[in-house]
mmCIF file of C-alpha atoms and ligand atoms in Angstrom:
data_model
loop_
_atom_site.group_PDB
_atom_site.id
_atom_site.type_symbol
_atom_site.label_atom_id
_atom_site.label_comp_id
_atom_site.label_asym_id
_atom_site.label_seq_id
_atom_site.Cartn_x
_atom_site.Cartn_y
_atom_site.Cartn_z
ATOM 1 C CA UNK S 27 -3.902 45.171 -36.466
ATOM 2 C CA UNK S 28 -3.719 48.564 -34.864
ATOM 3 C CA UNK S 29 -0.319 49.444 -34.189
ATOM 4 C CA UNK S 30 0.015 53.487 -35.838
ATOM 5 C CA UNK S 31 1.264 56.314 -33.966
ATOM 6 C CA UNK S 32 -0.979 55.601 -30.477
ATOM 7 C CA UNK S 33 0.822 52.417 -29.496
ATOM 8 C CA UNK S 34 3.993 53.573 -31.129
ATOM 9 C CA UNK S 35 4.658 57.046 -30.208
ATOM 10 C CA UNK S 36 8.653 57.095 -29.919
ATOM 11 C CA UNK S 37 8.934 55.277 -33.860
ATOM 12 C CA UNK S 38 11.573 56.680 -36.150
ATOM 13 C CA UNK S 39 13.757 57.881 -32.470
ATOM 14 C CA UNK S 40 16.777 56.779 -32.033
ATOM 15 C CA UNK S 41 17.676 55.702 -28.590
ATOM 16 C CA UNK S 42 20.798 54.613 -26.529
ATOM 17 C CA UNK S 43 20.806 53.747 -22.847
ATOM 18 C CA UNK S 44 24.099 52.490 -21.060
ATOM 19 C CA UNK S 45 23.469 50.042 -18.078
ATOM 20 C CA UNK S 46 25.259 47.915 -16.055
ATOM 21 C CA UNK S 47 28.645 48.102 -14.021
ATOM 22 C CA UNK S 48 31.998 48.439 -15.610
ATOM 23 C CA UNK S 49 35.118 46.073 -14.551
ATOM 24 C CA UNK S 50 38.474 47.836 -14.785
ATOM 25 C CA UNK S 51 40.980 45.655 -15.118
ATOM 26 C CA UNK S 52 43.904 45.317 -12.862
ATOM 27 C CA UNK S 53 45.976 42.896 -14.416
ATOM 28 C CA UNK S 54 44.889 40.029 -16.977
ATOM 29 C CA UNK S 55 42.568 38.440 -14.225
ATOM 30 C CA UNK S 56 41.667 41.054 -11.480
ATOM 31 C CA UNK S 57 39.260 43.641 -12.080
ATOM 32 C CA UNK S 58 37.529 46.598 -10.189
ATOM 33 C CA UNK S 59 33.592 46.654 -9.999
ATOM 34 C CA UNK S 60 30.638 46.988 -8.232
ATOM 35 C CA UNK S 61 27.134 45.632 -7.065
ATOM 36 C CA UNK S 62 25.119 47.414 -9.786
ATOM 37 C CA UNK S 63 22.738 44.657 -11.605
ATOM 38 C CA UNK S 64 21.717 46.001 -14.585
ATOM 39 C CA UNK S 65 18.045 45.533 -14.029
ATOM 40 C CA UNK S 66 16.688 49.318 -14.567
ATOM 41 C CA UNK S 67 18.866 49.775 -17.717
ATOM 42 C CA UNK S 68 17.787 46.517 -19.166
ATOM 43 C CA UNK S 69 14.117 47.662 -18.192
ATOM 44 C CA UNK S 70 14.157 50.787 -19.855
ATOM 45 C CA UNK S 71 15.819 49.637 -22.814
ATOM 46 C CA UNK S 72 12.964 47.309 -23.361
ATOM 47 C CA UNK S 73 9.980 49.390 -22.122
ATOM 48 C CA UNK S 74 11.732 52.398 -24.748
ATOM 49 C CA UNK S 75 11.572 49.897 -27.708
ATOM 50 C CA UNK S 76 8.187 48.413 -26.614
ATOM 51 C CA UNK S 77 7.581 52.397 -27.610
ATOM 52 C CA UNK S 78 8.754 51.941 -31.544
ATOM 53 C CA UNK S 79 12.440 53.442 -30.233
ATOM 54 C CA UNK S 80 15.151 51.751 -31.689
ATOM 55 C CA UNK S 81 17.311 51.214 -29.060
ATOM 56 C CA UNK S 82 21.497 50.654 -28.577
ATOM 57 C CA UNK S 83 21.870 49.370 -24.759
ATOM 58 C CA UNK S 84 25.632 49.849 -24.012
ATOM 59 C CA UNK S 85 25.883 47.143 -21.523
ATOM 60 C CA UNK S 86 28.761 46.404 -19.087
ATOM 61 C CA UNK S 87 28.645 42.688 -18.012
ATOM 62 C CA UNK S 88 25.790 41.479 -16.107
ATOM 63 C CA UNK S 89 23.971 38.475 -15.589
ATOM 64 C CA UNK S 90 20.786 39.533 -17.923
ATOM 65 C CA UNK S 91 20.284 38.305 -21.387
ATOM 66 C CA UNK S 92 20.575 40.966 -23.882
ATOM 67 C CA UNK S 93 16.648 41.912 -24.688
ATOM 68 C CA UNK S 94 14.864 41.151 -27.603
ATOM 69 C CA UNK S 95 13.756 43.666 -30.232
ATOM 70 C CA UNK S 96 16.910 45.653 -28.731
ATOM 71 C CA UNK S 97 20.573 46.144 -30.478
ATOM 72 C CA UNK S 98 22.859 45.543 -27.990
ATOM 73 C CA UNK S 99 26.998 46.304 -27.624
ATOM 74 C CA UNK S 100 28.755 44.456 -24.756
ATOM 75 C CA UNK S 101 31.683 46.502 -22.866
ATOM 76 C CA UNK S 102 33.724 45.620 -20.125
ATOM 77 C CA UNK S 103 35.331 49.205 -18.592
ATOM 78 C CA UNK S 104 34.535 52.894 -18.581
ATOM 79 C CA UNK S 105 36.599 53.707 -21.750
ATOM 80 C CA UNK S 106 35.196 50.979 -23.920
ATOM 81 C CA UNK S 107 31.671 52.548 -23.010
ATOM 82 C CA UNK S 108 32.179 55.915 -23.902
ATOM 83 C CA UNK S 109 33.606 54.376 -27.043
ATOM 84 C CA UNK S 110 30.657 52.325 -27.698
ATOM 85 C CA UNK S 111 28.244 55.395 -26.679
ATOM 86 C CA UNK S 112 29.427 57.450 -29.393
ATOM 87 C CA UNK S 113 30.030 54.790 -31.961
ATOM 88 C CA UNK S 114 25.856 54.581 -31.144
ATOM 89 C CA UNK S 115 25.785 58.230 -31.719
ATOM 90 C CA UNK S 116 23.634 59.849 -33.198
ATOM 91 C CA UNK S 117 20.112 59.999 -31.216
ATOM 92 C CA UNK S 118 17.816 61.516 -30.188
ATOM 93 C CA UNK S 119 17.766 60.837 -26.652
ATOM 94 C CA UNK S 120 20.342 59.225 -24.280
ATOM 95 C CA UNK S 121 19.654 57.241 -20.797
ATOM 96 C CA UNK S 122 22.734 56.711 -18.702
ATOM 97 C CA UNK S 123 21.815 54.073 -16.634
ATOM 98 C CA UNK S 124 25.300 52.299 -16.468
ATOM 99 C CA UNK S 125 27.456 52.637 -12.781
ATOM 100 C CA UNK S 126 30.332 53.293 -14.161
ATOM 101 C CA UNK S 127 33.346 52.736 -12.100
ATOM 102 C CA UNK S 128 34.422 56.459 -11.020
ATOM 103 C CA UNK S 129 38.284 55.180 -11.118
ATOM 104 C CA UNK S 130 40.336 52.760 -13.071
ATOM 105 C CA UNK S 131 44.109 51.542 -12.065
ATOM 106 C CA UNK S 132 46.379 53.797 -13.891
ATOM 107 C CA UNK S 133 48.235 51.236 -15.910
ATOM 108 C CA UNK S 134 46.279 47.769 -15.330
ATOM 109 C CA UNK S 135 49.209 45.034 -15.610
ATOM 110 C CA UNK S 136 49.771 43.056 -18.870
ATOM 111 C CA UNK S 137 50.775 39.558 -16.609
ATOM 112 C CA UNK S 138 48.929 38.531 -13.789
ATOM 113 C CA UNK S 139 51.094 40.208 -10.412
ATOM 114 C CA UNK S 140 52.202 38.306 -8.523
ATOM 115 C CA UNK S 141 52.768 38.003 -4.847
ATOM 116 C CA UNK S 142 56.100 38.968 -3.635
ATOM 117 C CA UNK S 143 57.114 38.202 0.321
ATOM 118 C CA UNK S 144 54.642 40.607 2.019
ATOM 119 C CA UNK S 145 55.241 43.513 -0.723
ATOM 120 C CA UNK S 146 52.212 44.561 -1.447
ATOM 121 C CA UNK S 147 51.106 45.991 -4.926
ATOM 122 C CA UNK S 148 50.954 49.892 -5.154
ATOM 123 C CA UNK S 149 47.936 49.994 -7.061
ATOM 124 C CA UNK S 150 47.462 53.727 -8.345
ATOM 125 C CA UNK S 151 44.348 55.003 -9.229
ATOM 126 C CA UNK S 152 43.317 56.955 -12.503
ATOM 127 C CA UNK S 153 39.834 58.835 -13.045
ATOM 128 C CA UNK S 154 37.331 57.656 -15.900
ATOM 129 C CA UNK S 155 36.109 59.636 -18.476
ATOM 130 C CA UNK S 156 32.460 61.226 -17.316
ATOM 131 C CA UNK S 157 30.227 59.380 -20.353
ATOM 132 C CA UNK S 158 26.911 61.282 -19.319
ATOM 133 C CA UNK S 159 28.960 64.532 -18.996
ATOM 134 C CA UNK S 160 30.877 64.258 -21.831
ATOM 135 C CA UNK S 161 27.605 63.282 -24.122
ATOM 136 C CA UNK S 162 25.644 66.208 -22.149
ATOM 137 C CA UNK S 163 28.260 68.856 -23.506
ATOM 138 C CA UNK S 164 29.021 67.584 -27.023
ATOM 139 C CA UNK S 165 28.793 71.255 -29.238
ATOM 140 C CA UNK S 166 27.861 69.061 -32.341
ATOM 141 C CA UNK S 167 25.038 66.159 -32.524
ATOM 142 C CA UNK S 168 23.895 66.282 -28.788
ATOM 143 C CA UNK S 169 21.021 63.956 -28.008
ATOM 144 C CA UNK S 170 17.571 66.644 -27.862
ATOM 145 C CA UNK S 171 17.139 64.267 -24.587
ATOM 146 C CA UNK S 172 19.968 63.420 -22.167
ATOM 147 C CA UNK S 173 19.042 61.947 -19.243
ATOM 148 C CA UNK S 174 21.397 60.987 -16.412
ATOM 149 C CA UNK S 175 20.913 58.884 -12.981
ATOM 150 C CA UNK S 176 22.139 59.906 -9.219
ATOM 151 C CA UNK S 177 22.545 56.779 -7.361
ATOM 152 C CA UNK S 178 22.661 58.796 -3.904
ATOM 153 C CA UNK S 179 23.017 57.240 0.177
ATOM 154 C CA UNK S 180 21.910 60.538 1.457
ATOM 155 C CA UNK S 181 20.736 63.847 0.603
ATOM 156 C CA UNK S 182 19.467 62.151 -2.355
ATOM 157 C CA UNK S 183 17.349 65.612 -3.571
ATOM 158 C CA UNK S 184 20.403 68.040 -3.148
ATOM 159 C CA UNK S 185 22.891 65.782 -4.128
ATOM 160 C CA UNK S 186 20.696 64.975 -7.515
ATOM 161 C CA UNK S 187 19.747 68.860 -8.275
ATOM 162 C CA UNK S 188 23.776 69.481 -7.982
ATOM 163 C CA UNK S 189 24.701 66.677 -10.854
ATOM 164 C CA UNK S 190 22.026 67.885 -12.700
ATOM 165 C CA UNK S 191 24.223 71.158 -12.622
ATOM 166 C CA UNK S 192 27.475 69.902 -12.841
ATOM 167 C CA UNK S 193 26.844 67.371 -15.778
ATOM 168 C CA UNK S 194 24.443 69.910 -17.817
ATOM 169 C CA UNK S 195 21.992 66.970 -18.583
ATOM 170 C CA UNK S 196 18.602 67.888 -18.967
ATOM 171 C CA UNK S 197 16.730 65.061 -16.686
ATOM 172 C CA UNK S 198 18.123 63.764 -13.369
ATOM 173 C CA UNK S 199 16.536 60.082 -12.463
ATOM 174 C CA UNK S 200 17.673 60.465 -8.526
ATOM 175 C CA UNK S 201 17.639 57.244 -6.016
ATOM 176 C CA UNK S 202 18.662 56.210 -2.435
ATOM 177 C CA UNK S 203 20.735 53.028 -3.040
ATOM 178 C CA UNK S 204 21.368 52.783 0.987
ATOM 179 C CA UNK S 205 21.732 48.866 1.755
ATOM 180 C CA UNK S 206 18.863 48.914 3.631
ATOM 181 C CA UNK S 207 16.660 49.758 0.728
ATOM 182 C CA UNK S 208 17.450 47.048 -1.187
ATOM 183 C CA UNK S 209 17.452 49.158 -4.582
ATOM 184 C CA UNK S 210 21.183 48.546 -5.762
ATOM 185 C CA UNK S 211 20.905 45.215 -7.252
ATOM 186 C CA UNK S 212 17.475 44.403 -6.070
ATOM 187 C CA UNK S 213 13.897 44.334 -8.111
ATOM 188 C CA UNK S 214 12.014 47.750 -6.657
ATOM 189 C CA UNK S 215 13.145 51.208 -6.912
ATOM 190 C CA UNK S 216 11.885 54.938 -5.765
ATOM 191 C CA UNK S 217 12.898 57.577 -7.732
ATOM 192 C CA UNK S 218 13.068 61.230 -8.215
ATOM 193 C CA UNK S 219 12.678 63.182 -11.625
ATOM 194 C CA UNK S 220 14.430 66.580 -11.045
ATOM 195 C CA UNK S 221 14.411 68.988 -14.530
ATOM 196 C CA UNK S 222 14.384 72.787 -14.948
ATOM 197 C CA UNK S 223 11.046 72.428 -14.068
ATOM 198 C CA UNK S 224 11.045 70.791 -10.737
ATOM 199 C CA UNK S 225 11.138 67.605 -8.714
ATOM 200 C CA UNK S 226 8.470 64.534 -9.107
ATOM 201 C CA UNK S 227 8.523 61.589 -6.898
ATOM 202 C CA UNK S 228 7.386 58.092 -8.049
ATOM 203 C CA UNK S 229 6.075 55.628 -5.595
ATOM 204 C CA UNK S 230 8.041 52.526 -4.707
ATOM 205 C CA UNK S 231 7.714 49.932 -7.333
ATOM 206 C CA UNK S 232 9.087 47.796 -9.657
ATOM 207 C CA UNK S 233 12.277 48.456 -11.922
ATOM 208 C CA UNK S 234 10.159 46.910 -14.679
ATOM 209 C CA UNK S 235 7.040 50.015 -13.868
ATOM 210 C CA UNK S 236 10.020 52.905 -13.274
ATOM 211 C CA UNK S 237 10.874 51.872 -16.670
ATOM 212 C CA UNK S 238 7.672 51.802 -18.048
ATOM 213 C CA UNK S 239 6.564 55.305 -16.574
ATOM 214 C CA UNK S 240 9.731 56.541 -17.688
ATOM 215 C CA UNK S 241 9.374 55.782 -21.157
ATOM 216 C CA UNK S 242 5.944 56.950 -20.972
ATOM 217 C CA UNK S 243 7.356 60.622 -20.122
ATOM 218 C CA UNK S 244 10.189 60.693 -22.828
ATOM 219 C CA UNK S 245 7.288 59.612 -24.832
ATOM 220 C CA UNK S 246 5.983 62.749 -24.197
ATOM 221 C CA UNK S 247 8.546 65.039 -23.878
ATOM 222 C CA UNK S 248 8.732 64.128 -27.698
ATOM 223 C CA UNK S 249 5.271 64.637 -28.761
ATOM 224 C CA UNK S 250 4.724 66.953 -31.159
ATOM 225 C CA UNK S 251 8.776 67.733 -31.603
HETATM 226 N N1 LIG A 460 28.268 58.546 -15.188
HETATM 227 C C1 LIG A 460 28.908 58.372 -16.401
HETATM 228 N N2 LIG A 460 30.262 58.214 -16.429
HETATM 229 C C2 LIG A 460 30.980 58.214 -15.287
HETATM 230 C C3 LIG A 460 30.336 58.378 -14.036
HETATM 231 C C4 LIG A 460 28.971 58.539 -14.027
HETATM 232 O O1 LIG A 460 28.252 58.373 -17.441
HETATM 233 N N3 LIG A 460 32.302 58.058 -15.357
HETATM 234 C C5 LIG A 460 26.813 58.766 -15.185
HETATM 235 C C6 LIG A 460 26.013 57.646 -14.571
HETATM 236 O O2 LIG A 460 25.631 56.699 -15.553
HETATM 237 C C7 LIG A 460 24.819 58.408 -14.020
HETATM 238 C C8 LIG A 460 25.379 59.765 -13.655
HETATM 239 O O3 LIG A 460 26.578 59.900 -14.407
HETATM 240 O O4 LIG A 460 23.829 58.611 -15.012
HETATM 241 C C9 LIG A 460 25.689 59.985 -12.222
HETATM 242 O O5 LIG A 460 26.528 58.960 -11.758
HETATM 243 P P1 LIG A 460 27.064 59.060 -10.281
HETATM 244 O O6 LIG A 460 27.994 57.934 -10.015
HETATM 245 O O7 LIG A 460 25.874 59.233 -9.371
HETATM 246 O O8 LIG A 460 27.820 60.464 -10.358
HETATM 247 P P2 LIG A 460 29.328 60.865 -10.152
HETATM 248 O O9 LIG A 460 29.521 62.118 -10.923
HETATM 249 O O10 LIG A 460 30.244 59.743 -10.473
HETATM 250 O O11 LIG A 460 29.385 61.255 -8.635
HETATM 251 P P3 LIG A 460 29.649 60.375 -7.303
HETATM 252 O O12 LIG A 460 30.872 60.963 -6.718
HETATM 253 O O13 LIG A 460 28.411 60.614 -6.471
HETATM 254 O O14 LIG A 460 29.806 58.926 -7.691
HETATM 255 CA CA1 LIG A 461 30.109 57.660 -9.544
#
């Protein structure tokens, strides 16, 4: 067979891409989430590997089985995912794909609580650690590639070019997850690549094609490197 350097352009990288929610835990049996599926993680995981990549996905818990051809590290919060993302380290290019829960409860309960005459738990709130940030500024072994996503319900462009800023990642992957597109959770997607360079817009299509075309231009950003 054929299979050299054509079909295989991204062989001998090193990849990780986190996907997925995270679940905070409240006490043993309550946790904090949210509606993210996993889908465009999973897909780019796959459609990066399909590549010659070799892939870690950092996966919170969804309801997809863990790809084929793909090494894969199951984590329920925000802490265990940054621990997992630099356990994966190092690589040459990092996807954060995961919606990871902004906030955890400050000191999540060891027994489940209990409910106590109409006096209601004080649940108090603690941030998470920024993954994508935090991976973005590492000083030593920094991905060549970091590439974060901006899940956005309006002024998806400004609000995108601003993270892109703020977290010092090189790529910005920008979507409107309004409910009444249908993207969080759902099968299609529109997205936005902002870099230093500019802003391109994809069509509306399939998570499985965003990942594809995706993969296709980290394939190329690498070409030649
Ligand atoms: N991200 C991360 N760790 C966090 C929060 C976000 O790695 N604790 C990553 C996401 O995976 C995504 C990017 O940062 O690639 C942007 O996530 P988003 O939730 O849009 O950004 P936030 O900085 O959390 O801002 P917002 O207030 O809009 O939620
Ligand atoms: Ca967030």
């Amino acid at each position: 067979f054929f299979d050299g350097a054509e079909n295989k352009p991204l062989a001998g990288r090193k990849m990780i891409v986190t996907a997925g929610p995270t679940h905070e835990p409240i006490d043993p049996v309550r946790y904090i989430a949210n509606r993210s599926s996993g889908k465009q993680g999973y897909a780019i995981a796959r459609a990066l590997a399909k590549l010659g990549a070799a892939v870690t996905l950092v996966s919170g818990p969804t309801r997809l089985p863990e790809p084929e051809g793909v090494t894969s590290v199951q984590v329920e919060s925000a802490k265990d995912m940054l621990a997992a993302t630099e356990a994966a380290l190092p690589a040459d290019a990092a996807i954060f794909a995961a919606a990871v829960a902004d906030w955890r409860v400050a000191s999540a309960a060891d027994q489940k609580i209990k409910k106590q005459d109409g006096d209601l738990p004080d649940l108090k709130l603690a941030e998470n650690p920024d993954i994508l940030a935090t991976i973005s500024q590492l000083s030593e072994g920094r991905p060549n590639l970091v590439v974060g996503f901006a899940a956005e319900t309006q002024n998806v462009l400004e609000n995108a070019r601003l993270k892109l800023g703020r977290k010092k990642c090189d790529w910005i992957i920008a979507n409107d997850v309004s409910p009444e597109t249908g993207t969080f959770g759902g099968d299609d997607n529109r997205v936005h690549i902002l870099n230093g360079e500019g802003n391109q817009t994809l069509p509306l299509m399939s998570k499985e094609d965003v990942a594809t075309a995706l993969a296709a231009r980290i394939a190329e950003f690498f070409h030649g490197k």
